[in-house]
XYZ file of C-alpha atoms in Angstrom:
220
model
C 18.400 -13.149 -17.852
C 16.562 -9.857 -18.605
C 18.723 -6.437 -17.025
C 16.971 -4.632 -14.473
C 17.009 -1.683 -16.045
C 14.091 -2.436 -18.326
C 12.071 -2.902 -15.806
C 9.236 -0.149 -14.777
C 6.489 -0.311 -12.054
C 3.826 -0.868 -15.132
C 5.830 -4.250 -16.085
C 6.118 -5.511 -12.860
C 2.147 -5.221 -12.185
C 1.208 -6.110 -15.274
C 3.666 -9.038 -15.079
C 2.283 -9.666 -11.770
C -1.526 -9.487 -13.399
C -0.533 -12.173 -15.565
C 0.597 -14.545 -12.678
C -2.392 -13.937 -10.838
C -4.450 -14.652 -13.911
C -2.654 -17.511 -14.802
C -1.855 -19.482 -11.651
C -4.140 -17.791 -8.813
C -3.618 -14.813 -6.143
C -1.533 -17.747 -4.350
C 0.884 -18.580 -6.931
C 1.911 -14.518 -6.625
C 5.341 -13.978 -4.443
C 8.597 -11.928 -5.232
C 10.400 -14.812 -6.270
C 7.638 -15.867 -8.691
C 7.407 -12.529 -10.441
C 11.095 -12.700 -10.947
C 11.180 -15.540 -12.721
C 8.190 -14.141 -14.558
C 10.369 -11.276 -15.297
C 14.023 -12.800 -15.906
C 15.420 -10.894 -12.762
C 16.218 -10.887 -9.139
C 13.153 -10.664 -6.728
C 15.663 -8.703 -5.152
C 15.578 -6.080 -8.130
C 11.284 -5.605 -7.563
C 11.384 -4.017 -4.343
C 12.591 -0.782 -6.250
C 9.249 -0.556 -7.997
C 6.872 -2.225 -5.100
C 8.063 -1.940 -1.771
C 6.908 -5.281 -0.357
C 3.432 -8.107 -0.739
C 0.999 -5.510 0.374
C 2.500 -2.756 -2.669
C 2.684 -5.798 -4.670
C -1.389 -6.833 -3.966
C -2.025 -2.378 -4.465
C -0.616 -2.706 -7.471
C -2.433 -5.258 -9.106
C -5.666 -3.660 -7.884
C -4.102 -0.549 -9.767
C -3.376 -2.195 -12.747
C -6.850 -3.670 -13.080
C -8.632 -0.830 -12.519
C -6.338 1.243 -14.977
C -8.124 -1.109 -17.638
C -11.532 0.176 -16.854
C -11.670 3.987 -18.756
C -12.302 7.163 -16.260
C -15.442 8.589 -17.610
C -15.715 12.115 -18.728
C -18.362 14.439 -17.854
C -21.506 13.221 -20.425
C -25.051 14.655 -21.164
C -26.416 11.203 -19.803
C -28.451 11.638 -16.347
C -25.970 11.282 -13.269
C -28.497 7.603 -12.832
C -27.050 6.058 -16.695
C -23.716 6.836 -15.764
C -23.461 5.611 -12.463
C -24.872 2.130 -14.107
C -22.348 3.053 -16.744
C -19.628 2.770 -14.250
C -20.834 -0.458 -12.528
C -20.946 -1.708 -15.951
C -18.030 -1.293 -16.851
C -15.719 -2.151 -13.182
C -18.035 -5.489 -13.622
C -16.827 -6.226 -17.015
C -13.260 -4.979 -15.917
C -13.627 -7.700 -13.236
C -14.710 -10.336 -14.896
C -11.750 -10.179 -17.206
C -9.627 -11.159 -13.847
C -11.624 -13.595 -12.282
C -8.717 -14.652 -10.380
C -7.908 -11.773 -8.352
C -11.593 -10.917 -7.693
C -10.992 -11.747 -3.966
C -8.718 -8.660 -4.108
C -11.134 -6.282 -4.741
C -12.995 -7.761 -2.059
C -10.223 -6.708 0.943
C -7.898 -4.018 -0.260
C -9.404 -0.738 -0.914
C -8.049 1.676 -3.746
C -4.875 3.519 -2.233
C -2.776 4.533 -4.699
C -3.227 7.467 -6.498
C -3.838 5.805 -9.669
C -6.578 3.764 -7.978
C -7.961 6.332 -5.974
C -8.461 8.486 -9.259
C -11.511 6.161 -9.685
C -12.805 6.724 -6.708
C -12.200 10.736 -6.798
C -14.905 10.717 -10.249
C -17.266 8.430 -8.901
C -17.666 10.652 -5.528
C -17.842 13.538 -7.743
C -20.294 12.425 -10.029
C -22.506 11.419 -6.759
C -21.768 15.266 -5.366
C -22.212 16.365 -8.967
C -25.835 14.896 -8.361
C -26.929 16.225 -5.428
C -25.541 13.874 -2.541
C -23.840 15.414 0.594
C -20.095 13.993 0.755
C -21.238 11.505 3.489
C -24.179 10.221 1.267
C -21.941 10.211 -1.692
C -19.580 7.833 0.427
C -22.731 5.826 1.197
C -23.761 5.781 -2.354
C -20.851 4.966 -3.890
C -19.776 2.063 -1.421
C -23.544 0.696 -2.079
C -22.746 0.750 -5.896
C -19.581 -0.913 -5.833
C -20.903 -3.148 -2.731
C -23.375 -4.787 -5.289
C -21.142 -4.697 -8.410
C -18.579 -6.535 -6.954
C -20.569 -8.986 -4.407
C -22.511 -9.998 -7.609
C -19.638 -10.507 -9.935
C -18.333 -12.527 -7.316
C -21.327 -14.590 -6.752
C -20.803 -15.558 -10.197
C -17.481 -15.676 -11.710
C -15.431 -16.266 -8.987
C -13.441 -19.465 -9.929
C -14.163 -22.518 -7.817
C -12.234 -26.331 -7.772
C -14.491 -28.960 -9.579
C -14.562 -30.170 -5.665
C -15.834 -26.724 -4.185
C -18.670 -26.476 -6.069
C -22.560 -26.986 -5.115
C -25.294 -28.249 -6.484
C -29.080 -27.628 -4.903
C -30.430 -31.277 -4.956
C -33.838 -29.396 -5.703
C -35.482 -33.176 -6.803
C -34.799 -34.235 -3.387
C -37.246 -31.320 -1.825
C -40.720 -31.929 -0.892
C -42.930 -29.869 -3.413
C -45.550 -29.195 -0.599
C -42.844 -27.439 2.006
C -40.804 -25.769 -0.729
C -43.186 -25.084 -3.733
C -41.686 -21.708 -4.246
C -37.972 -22.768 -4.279
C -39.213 -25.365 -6.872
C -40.943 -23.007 -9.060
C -37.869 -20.739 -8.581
C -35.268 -23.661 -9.607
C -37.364 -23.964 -13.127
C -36.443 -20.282 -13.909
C -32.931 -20.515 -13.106
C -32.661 -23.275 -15.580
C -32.553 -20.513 -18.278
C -31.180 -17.960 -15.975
C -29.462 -14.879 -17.660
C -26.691 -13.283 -15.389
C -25.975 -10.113 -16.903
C -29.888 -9.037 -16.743
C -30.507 -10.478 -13.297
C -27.264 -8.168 -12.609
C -29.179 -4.830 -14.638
C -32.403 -5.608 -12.604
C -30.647 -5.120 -9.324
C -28.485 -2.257 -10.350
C -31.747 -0.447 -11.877
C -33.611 -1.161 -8.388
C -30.128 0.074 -6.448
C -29.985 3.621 -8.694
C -33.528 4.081 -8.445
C -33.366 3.341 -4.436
C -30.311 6.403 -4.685
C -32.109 8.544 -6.696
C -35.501 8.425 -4.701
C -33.428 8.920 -1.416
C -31.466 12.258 -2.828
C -35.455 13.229 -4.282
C -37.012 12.872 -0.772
C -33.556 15.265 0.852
C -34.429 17.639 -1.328
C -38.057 17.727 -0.634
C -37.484 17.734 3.554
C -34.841 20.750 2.827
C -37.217 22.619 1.026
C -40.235 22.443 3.730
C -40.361 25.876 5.866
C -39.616 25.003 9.438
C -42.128 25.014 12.040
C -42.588 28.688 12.983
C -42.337 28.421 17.031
């Protein structure tokens, strides 16, 4: 059995990481990251105080694989799709533990680091801090509520299939016509259409601000 002493927080989440991605968010207790480890569950709590510091952490880890972008030339629009980019690609290399990302919100510091540039970069634009909040919970809203739409892993059993040859073609001709296209669907541009029409939405809203603030009042 492995000493505790080589232990470190980083180990124990990215051990953790590897459960999760393995065997499912359920499979993920103490006593299953300590056999993971070769230790104690006992000998954890040092580095994650209990399940909820445990859950943190893995959201930590995760996002610590997505790279905190610098300051770029790019328009503040490319690199906010830059971002949502990149979390989505982040997240679909843990399919697993996407229903994390769904509850917990980033509180550690090493978490919250990625939401510290992202607000920036919207206050960097132009956005007041409460539109900046809106903006960036509407980016990472989509990102994530897309990603999970489609990669979220499902039992053989749990899945559904439209039985769009069953429909009448005179009360849903649309649907039909719509099921043809999605037999040669593409995810990751269906995802860039609806990011493009989100940005765009953000950028014409933080346009039409600056237009009201610049109108002279009324004189009375």
């Amino acid at each position: 059995m492995a000493r505790p002493s080589i232990l470190s927080r980083e180990r124990v989440l990215s051990a953790a990481v590897a459960v999760v991605d393995r065997e499912g968010l359920d499979a993920l207790s103490m006593r299953r990251l300590g056999d993971e480890l070769g230790v104690e569950a006992m000998s954890l709590y040092r580095y994650v105080a209990n399940k909820a510091a445990l859950l943190d952490g893995v959201v930590e880890s995760i996002l610590g694989e997505m790279p905190l972008l610098e300051p770029e030339a790019a328009p503040w629009t490319e690199r906010v799709k830059a971002r949502a980019r990149a979390l989505r690609k982040t997240l679909r290399a843990h399919p697993n533990a996407l229903a994390l990302f769904a509850t917990r919100p980033a509180v550690t510091p090493a978490s919250m680091a990625h939401v510290e540039s992202s607000l920036a970069l919207f206050r960097e634009a132009g956005f007041s801090i409460e539109d900046a909040i809106r903006a960036f919970q509407a980016v990472v809203g989509f990102t994530l509520g897309n990603t999970l739409s489609v990669f979220a892993p499902l039992a053989p059993d749990e899945r559904s299939s439209p039985a769009y040859e069953s429909l009448d073609a005179g009360a849903f001709p649309t649907v039909l016509a719509a099921s043809k296209a999605l037999a040669k669907w593409n995810v990751d541009r269906e995802f860039d259409f609806g990011l493009d029409a989100l940005v765009r939405g953000l950028a014409a809203t933080l346009d039409e601000k600056r237009t009201h603030k610049k109108k002279p009042r009324d004189a009375s």
